[in-house]
Coordinates of C-alpha atoms in Angstrom, one line a residue:
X15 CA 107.4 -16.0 -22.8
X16 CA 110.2 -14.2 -22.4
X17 CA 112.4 -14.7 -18.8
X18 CA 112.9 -11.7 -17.0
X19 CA 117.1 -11.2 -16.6
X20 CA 118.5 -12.1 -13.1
X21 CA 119.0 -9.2 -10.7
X22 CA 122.7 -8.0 -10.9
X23 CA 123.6 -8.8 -7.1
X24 CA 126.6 -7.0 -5.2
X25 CA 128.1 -7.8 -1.8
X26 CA 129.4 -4.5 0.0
X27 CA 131.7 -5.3 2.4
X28 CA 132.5 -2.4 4.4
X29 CA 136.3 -3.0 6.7
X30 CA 138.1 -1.0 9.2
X31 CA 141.0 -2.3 10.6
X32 CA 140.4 -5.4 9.5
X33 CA 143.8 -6.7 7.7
X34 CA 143.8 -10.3 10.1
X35 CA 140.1 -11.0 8.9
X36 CA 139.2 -9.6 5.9
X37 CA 140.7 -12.6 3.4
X38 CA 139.7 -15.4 5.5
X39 CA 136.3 -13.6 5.5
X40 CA 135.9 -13.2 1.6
X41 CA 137.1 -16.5 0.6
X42 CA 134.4 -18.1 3.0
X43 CA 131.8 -16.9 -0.2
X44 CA 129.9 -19.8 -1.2
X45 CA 132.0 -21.2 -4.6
X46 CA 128.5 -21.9 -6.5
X47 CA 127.2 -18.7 -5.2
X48 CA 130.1 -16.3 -6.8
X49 CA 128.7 -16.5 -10.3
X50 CA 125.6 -14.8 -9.6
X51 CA 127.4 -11.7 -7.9
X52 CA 127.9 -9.2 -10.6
X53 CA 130.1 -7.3 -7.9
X54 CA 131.8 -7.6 -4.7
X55 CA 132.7 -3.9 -3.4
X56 CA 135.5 -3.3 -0.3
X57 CA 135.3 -0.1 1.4
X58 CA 138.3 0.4 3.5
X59 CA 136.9 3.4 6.0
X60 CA 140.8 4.7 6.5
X61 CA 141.8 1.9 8.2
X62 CA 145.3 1.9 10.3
X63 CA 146.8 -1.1 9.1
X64 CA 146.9 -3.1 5.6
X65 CA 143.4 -4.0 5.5
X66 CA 143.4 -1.8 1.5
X67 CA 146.3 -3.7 0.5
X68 CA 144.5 -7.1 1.7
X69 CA 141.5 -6.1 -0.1
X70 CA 143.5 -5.9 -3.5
X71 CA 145.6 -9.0 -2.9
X72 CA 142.1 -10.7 -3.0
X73 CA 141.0 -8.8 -6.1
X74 CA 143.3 -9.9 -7.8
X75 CA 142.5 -13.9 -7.2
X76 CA 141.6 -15.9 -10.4
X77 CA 138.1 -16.8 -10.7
X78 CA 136.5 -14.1 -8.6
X79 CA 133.5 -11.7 -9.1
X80 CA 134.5 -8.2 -10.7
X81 CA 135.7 -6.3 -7.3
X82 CA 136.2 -2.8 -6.6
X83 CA 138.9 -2.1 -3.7
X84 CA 138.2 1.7 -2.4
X85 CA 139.9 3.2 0.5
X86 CA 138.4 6.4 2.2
X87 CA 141.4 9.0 2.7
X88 CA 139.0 9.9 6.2
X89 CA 136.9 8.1 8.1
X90 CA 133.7 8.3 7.2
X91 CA 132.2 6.3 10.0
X92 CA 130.3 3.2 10.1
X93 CA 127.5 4.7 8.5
X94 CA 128.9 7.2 5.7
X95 CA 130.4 4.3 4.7
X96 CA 127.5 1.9 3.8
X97 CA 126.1 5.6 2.4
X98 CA 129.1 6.0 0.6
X99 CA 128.6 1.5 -0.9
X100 CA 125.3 2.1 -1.5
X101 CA 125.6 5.3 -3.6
X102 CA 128.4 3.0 -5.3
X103 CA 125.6 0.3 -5.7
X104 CA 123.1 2.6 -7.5
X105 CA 125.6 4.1 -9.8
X106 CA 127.1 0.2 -11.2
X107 CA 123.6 -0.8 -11.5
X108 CA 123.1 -3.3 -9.4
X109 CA 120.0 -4.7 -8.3
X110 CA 120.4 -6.0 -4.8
X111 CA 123.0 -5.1 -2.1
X112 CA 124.2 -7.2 0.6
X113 CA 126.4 -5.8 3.4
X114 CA 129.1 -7.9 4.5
X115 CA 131.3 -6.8 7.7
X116 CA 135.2 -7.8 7.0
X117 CA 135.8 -9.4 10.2
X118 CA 133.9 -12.3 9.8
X119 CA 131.1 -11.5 12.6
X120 CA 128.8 -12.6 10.1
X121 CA 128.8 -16.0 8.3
X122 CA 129.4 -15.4 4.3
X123 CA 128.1 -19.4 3.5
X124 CA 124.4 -17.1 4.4
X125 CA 124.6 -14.8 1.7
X126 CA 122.1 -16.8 -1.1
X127 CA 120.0 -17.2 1.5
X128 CA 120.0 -13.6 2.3
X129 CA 119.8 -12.7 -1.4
X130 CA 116.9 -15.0 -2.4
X131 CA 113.4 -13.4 -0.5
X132 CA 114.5 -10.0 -2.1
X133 CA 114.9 -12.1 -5.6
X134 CA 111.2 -14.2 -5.4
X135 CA 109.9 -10.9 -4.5
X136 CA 108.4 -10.9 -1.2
X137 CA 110.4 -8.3 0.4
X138 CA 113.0 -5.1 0.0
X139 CA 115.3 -6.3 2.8
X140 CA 116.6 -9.0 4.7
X141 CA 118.1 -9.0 8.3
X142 CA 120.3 -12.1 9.4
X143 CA 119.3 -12.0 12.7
X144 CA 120.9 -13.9 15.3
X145 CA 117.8 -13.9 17.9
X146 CA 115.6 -16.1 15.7
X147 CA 116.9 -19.6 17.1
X148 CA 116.5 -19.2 20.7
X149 CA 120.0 -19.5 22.5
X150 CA 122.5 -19.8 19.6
X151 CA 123.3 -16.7 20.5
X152 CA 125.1 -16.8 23.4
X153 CA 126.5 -20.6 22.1
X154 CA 128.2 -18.7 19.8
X155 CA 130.2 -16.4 21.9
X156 CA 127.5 -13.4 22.1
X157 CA 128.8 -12.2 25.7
X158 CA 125.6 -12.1 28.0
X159 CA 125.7 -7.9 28.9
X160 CA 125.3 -7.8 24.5
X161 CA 122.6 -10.4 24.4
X162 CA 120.5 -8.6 27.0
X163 CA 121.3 -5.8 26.1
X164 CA 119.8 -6.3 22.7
X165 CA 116.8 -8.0 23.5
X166 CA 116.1 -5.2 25.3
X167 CA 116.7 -2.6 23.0
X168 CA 114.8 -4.7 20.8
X169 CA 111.6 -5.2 22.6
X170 CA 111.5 -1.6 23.3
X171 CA 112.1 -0.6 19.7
X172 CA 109.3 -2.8 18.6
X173 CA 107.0 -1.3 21.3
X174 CA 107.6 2.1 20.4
X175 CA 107.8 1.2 16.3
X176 CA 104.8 -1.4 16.4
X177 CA 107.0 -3.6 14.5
X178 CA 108.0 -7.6 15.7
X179 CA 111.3 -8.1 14.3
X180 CA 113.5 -10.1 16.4
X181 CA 116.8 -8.2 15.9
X182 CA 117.6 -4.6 15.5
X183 CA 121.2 -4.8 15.9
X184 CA 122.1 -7.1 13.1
X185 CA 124.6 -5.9 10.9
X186 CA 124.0 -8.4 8.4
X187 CA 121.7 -7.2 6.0
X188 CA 120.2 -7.1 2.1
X189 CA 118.6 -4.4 0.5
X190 CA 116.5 -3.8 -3.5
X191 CA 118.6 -1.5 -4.4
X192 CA 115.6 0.4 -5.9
X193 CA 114.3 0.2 -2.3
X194 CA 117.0 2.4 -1.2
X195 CA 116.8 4.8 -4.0
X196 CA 113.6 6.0 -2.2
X197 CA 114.9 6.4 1.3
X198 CA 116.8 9.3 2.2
X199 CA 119.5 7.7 3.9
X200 CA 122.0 10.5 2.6
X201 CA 120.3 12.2 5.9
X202 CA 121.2 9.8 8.3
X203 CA 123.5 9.5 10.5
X204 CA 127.2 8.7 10.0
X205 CA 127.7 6.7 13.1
X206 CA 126.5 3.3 14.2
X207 CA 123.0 4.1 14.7
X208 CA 122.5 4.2 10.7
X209 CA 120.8 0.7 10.9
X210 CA 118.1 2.0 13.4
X211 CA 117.4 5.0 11.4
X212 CA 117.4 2.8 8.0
X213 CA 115.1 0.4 10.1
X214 CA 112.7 3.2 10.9
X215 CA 112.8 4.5 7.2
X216 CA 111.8 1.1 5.6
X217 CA 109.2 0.8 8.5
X218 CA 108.1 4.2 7.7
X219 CA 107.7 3.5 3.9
X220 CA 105.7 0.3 4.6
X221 CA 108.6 -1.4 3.1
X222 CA 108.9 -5.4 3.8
X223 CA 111.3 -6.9 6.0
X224 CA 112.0 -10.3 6.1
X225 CA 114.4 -12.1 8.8
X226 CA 116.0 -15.2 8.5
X227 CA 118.3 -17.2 11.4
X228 CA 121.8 -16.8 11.2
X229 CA 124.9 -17.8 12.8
X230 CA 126.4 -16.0 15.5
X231 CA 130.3 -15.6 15.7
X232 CA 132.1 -13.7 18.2
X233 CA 136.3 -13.8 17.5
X234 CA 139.3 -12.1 18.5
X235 CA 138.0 -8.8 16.2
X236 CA 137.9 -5.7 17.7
X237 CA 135.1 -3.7 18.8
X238 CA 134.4 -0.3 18.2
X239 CA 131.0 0.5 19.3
X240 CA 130.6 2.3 22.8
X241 CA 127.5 0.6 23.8
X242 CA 126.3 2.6 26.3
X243 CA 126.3 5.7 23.2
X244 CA 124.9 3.3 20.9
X245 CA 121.7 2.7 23.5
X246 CA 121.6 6.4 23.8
X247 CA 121.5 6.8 20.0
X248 CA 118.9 4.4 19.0
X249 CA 116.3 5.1 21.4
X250 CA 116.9 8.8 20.8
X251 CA 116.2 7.6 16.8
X252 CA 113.3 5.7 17.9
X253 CA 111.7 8.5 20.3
X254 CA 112.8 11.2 17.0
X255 CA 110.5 9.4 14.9
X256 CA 107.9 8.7 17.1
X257 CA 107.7 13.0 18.1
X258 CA 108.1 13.6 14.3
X259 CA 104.8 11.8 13.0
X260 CA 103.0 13.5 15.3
X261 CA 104.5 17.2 14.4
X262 CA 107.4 18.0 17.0
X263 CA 110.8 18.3 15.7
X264 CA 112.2 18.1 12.1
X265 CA 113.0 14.7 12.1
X266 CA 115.3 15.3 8.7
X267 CA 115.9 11.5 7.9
X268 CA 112.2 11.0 8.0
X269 CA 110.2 12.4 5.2
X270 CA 107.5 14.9 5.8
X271 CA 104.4 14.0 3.9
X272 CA 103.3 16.2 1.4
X273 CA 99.3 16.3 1.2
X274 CA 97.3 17.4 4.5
X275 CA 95.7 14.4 6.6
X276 CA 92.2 15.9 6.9
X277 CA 90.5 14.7 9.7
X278 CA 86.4 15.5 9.8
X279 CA 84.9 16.4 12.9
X280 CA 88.8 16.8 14.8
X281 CA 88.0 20.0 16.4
X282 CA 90.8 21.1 14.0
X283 CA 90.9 24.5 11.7
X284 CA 89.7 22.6 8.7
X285 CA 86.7 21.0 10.6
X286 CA 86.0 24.2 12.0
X287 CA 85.9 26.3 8.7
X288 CA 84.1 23.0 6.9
X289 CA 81.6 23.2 10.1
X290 CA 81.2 26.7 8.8
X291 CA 80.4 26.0 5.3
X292 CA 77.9 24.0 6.2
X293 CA 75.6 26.9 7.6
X294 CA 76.5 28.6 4.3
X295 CA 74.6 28.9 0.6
X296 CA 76.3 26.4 -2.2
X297 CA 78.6 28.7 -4.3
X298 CA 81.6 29.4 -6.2
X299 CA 84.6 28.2 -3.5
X300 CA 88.3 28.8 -4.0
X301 CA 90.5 27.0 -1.7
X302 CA 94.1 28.0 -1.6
X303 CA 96.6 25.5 -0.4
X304 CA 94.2 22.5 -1.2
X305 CA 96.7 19.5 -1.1
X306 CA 95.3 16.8 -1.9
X307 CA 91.4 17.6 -2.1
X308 CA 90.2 16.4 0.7
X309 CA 88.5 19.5 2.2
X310 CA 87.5 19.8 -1.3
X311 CA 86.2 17.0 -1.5
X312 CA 83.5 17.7 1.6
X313 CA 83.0 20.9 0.0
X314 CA 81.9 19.3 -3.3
X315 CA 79.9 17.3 -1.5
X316 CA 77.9 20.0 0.0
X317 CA 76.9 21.2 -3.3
X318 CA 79.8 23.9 -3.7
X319 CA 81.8 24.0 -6.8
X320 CA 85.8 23.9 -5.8
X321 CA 88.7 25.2 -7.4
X322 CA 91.8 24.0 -5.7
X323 CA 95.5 26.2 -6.2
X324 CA 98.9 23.9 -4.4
X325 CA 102.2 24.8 -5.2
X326 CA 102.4 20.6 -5.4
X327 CA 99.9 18.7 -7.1
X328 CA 98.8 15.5 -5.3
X329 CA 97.6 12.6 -6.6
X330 CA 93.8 12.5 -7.3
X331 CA 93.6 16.0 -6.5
X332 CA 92.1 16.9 -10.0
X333 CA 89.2 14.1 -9.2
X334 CA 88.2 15.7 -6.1
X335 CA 88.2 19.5 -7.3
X336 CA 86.3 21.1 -10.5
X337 CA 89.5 22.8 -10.9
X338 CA 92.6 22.8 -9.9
X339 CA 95.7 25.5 -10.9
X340 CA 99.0 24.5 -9.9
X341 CA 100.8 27.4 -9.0
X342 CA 103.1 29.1 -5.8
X343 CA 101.1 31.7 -3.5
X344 CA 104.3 33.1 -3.4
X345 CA 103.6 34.3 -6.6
X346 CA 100.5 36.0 -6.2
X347 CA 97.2 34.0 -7.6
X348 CA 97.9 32.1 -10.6
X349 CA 96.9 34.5 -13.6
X350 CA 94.2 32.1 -15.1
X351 CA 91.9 32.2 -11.7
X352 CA 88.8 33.8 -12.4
X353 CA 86.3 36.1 -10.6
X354 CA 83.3 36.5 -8.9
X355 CA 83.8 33.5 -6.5
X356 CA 81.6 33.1 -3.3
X357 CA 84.1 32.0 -0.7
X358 CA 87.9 31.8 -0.8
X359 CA 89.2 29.0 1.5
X360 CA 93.1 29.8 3.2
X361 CA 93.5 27.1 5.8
X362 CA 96.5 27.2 7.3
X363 CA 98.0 29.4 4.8
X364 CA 99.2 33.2 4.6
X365 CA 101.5 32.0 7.6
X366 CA 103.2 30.1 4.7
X367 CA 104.0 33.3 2.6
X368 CA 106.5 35.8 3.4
X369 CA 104.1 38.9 2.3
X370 CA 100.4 37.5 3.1
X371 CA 99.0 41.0 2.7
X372 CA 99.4 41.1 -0.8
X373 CA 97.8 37.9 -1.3
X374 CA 95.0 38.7 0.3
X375 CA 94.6 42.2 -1.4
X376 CA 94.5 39.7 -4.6
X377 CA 91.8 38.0 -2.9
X378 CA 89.3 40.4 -2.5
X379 CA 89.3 41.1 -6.3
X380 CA 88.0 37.4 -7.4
X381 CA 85.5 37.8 -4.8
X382 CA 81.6 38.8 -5.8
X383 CA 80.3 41.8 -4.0
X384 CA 79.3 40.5 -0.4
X385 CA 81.5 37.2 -0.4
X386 CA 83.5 35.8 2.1
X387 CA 86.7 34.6 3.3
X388 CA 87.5 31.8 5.6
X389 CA 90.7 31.9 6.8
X390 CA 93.0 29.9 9.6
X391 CA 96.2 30.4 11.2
X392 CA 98.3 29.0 14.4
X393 CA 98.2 31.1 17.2
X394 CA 102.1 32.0 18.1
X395 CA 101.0 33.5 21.4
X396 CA 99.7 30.0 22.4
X397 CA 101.5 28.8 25.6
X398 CA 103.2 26.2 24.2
X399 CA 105.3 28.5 21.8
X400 CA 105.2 30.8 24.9
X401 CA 106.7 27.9 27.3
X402 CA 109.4 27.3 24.3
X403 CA 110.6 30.6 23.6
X404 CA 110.3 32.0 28.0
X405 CA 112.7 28.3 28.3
X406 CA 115.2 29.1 25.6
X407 CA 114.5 26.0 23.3
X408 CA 112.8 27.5 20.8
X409 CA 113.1 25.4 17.6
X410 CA 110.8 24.3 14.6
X411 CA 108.5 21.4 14.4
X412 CA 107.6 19.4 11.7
X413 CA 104.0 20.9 11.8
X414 CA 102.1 22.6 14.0
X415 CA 102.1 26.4 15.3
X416 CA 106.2 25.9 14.9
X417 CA 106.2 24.7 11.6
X418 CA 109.1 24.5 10.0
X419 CA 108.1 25.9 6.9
X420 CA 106.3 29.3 8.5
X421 CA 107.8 32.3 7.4
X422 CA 105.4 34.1 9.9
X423 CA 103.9 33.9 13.1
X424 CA 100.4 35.5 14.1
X425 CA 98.9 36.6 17.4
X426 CA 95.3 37.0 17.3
X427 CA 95.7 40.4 17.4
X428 CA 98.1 40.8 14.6
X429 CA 96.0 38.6 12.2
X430 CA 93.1 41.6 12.9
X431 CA 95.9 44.1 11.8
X432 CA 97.2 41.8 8.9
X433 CA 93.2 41.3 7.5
X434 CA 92.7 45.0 8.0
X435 CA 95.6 46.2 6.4
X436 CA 94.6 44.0 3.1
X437 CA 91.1 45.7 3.1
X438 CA 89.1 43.5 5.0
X439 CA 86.3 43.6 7.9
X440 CA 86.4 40.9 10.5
X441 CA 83.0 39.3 10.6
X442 CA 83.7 36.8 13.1
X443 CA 87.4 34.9 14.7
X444 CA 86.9 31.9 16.6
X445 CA 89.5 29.5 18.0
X446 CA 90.6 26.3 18.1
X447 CA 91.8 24.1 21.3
X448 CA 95.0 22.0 20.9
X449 CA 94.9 18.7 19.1
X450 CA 95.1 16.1 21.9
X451 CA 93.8 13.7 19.7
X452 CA 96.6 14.0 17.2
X453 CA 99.2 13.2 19.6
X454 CA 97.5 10.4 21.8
X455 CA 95.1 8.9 19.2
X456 CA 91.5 8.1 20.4
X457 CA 90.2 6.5 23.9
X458 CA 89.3 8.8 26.8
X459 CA 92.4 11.3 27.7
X460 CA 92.3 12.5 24.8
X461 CA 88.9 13.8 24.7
X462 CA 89.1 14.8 28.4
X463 CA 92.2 17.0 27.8
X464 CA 90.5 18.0 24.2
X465 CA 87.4 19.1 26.2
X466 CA 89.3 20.8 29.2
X467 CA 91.1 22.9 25.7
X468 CA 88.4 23.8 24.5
X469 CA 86.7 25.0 27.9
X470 CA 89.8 27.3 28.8
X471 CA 90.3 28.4 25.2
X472 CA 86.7 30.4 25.6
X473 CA 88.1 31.5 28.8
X474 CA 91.3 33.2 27.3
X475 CA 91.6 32.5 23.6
X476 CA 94.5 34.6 23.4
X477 CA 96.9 31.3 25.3
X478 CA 94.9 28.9 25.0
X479 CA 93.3 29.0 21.5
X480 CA 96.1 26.3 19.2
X481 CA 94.6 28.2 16.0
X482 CA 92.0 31.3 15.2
X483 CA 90.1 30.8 12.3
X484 CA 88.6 34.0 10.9
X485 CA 85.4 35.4 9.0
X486 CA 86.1 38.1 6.6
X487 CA 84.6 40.0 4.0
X488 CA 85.8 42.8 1.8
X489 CA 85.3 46.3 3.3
X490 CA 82.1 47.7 2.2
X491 CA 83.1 49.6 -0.9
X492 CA 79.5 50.7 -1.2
X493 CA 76.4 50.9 0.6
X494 CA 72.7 50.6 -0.3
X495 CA 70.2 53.8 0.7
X496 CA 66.6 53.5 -0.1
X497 CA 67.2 49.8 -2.2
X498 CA 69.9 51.9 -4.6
X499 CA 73.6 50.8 -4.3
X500 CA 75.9 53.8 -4.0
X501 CA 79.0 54.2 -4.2
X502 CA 80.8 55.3 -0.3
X503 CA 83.3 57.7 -2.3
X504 CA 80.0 59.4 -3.9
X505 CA 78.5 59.6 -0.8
X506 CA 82.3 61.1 1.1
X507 CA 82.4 63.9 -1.9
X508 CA 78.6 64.8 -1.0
X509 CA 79.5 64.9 2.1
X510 CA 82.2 67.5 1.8
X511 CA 80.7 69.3 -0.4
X512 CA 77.6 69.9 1.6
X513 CA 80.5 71.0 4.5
X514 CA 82.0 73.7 2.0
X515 CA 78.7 74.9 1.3
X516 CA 77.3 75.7 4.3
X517 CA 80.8 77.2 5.4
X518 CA 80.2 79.5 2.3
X519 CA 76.7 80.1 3.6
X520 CA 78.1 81.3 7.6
X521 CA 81.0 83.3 5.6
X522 CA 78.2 85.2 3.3
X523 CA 76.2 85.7 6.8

């Protein structure tokens, strides 16, 4: 059988002011290790003194990896420049990354054993972490306000990550390089909180990490990092991510997810129209804006037949719909839908679309005579956008009523007006209380708070009500007298000409 090629491993050392160290640092590289490493890369970040120059003094040594001396013309911080190596990484190719700080604070003899977990395959990164062997920390210089200092940083990272590593702030690290690739780290930030946020994206992606012990060294090098800042920042990161997954903020290093977590029974829009469905004859359904399937799915399930229309197509959406168009609503409906459906489905929808009305006036002609439409939107007048916008911090979340993606906002009042306008009667609008259980999870506040929602949303709908889900149907464009269906135009014309008749009749009097 044929072997599989070795990974093409590169060591990015990223250098700022580092002329005194950055030599002594490089030539420390394990001898029978240097013929594996396809590339050594040296960012200089715009340092002040010779630390370029030292960089391609070194270089230029017999017997040495290929190396590629760059200086930055501005500094780019600590983090632009590992996003600025690791860029540099994916376009040479190479396979595995590690990063290497020039001033020696971490020990270069460690770099196969960095390397080799990412090679055998068990993880996408590796963190030297100097907490692992309990006190060589602080035997090897690590002053005591760092130490606890970054224990407790770390303990209250892992609480509010759910993660057990035993170092956050370890600068000494190894990445797959196709790892990377499917973070968006060109979003983080450029200062030294970049680690965190990297941490939180692998963490995120249910990317491995692996940790192995490593030496601590604390010299005459100079350091840059304003630690109180640097607290500041990483908590913040931490707390970011944390409000993100559950829909406040924008979070823009963290990716938002794509298909629509469908929860049954959550007291949510969906649950509520699916709750609906229920109570309603199997038919013809089309649900706009099905992500994934899921609701389909339930739908299918109840003996309706589902065609599904996303501007994105999910995977495994096909399998849970009898159909499914991909196409943008902010296109109109896709040209190949059909007619004579029973229901058309728009959960949390039309608030997506910059001119809903028309949308909706497309809807009603690929219903049958007498369908329905079930339709959901957030409610902007609820307090909490009220609270936001009366306190001057209005901004968009990453879901929610604030969505970030919303090109309109509904009161319940203009939803009536919009549904109207589009030629429809409102059978029925009910509303939603605010999803306590998708910020707190399960146990019991949750579901007090959830019921307490709920009890003051049938008190005043109008603040209280997170979402109002609606009932519609067509406007009657004909009506039926004595078991004939007739025309309401006919019947208007009759009408008026019965009225010019018998003002002929009081004239001829």
């Amino acid at each position: 059988m044929k072997e599989s090629p070795s990974p093409r491993i590169g060591i990015l050392v990223v250098a700022y002011n580092a002329e005194t160290t950055l030599e002594r640092t490089l030539d420390r590289i394990p001898e029978d290790f240097r013929s594996k490493v396809a590339e050594v890369l040296i960012l200089d970040d715009a340092s002040h003194d010779a630390t370029f120059t030292a960089g391609c003094r070194w270089s230029q040594t017999e017997g040495l990896p290929r190396t590629v001396v760059m200086r930055h013309t501005k500094n780019l911080g600590y983090g632009g420049n590992q996003k600025a190596g690791y860029a540099l990484a994916a376009e040479h190719g190479l396979d595995i990354i590690v990063l290497l700080h020039g001033d020696g604070q971490y020990a270069p003899e460690f770099l196969p054993d960095m390397v080799a977990p990412i090679e055998r395959g068990e993880c996408e990164a590796v963190f030297g972490s100097r907490m692992m062997k309990s006190g060589s920390a602080l035997k090897g210089g690590m002053p005591v306000y760092k130490w606890l200092g970054n224990r407790i940083l770390t303990r209250v990272e892992n609480i509010l990550l759910g993660s057990q590593l035993t170092e956050f702030h370890s600068g000494y690290r190894a990445y797959s390089v196709a790892a990377l690739k499917k973070l968006p780290i060109h979003r983080n930030t450029d200062a030294f909180d970049f680690d965190t946020q990297i941490i939180v994206q692998l963490l995120n992606e249910g990317m491995r990490i692996k940790e192995i012990p490593v030496p601590t060294y604390y010299g005459d090098e100079i350091c840059y990092v304003n630690g109180m800042k640097y607290a500041k920042d990483v908590v913040k990161d931490v707390l970011e991510y944390r409000l993100a997954v559950k829909g406040f903020g924008t979070c823009a290093w963290i990716p938002k997810p794509v298909e629509y977590a469908f929860k049954e029974g959550d007291g949510s829009s969906h649950a509520v129209i699916l709750e609906k469905m229920r109570s309603l004859p199997p038919g013809r359904v089309l649900d706009l804006g099905c992500s994934g399937g899921l609701f389909a799915q339930r739908l299918e399930a109840l003996g309706h037949e589902v065609t599904g229309v996303d501007y994105v197509e999910v995977p495994g959406v096909r399998e849970r719909c009898t159909h499914f168009h991909l196409a943008d609503l902010e296109e109109g409906l896709p040209a190949e839908i059909d007619a004579d459906y029973d229901y058309v489905v728009a959960g949390d929808v039309i608030e997506h679309l910059s001119r809903p009305e028309r949308v909706l006036t497309e809807v009603a002609t690929v219903l049958r005579p007498g369908g329905h439409v079930l339709l959901s939107v957030p409610n902007f007048s609820h307090w909490y956008s009220r609270l936001r916008v009366a306190l001057g911090v209005f901004d968009y979340d990453r879901r929610g009523i604030l969505d970030e993606t919303h090109l309109r906002f509904f009161t319940r009042a203009s939803l009536r007006r919009t549904v109207r306008n589009a030629g429809y009667d409102v059978l029925h609008i009910t509303s939603t209380g605010a999803p306590f259980w998708a910020l707190l999870g399960g146990g019991p506040l949750p579901a007090v708070l959830g019921a307490v929602s709920k009890l003051l949303t049938r008190i005043r709908p109008t603040l209280f009500g997170y979402q109002h889900v609606a009932l519609l149907t067509p406007h009657a464009a004909e009506t039926i007298i004595a078991g004939e269906h007739v025309d309401v135009q006919d019947i208007l014309n009759q009408d008026i000409l019965n009225r010019q008749d018998a003002s002929a009749d009081r004239v001829g009097v």
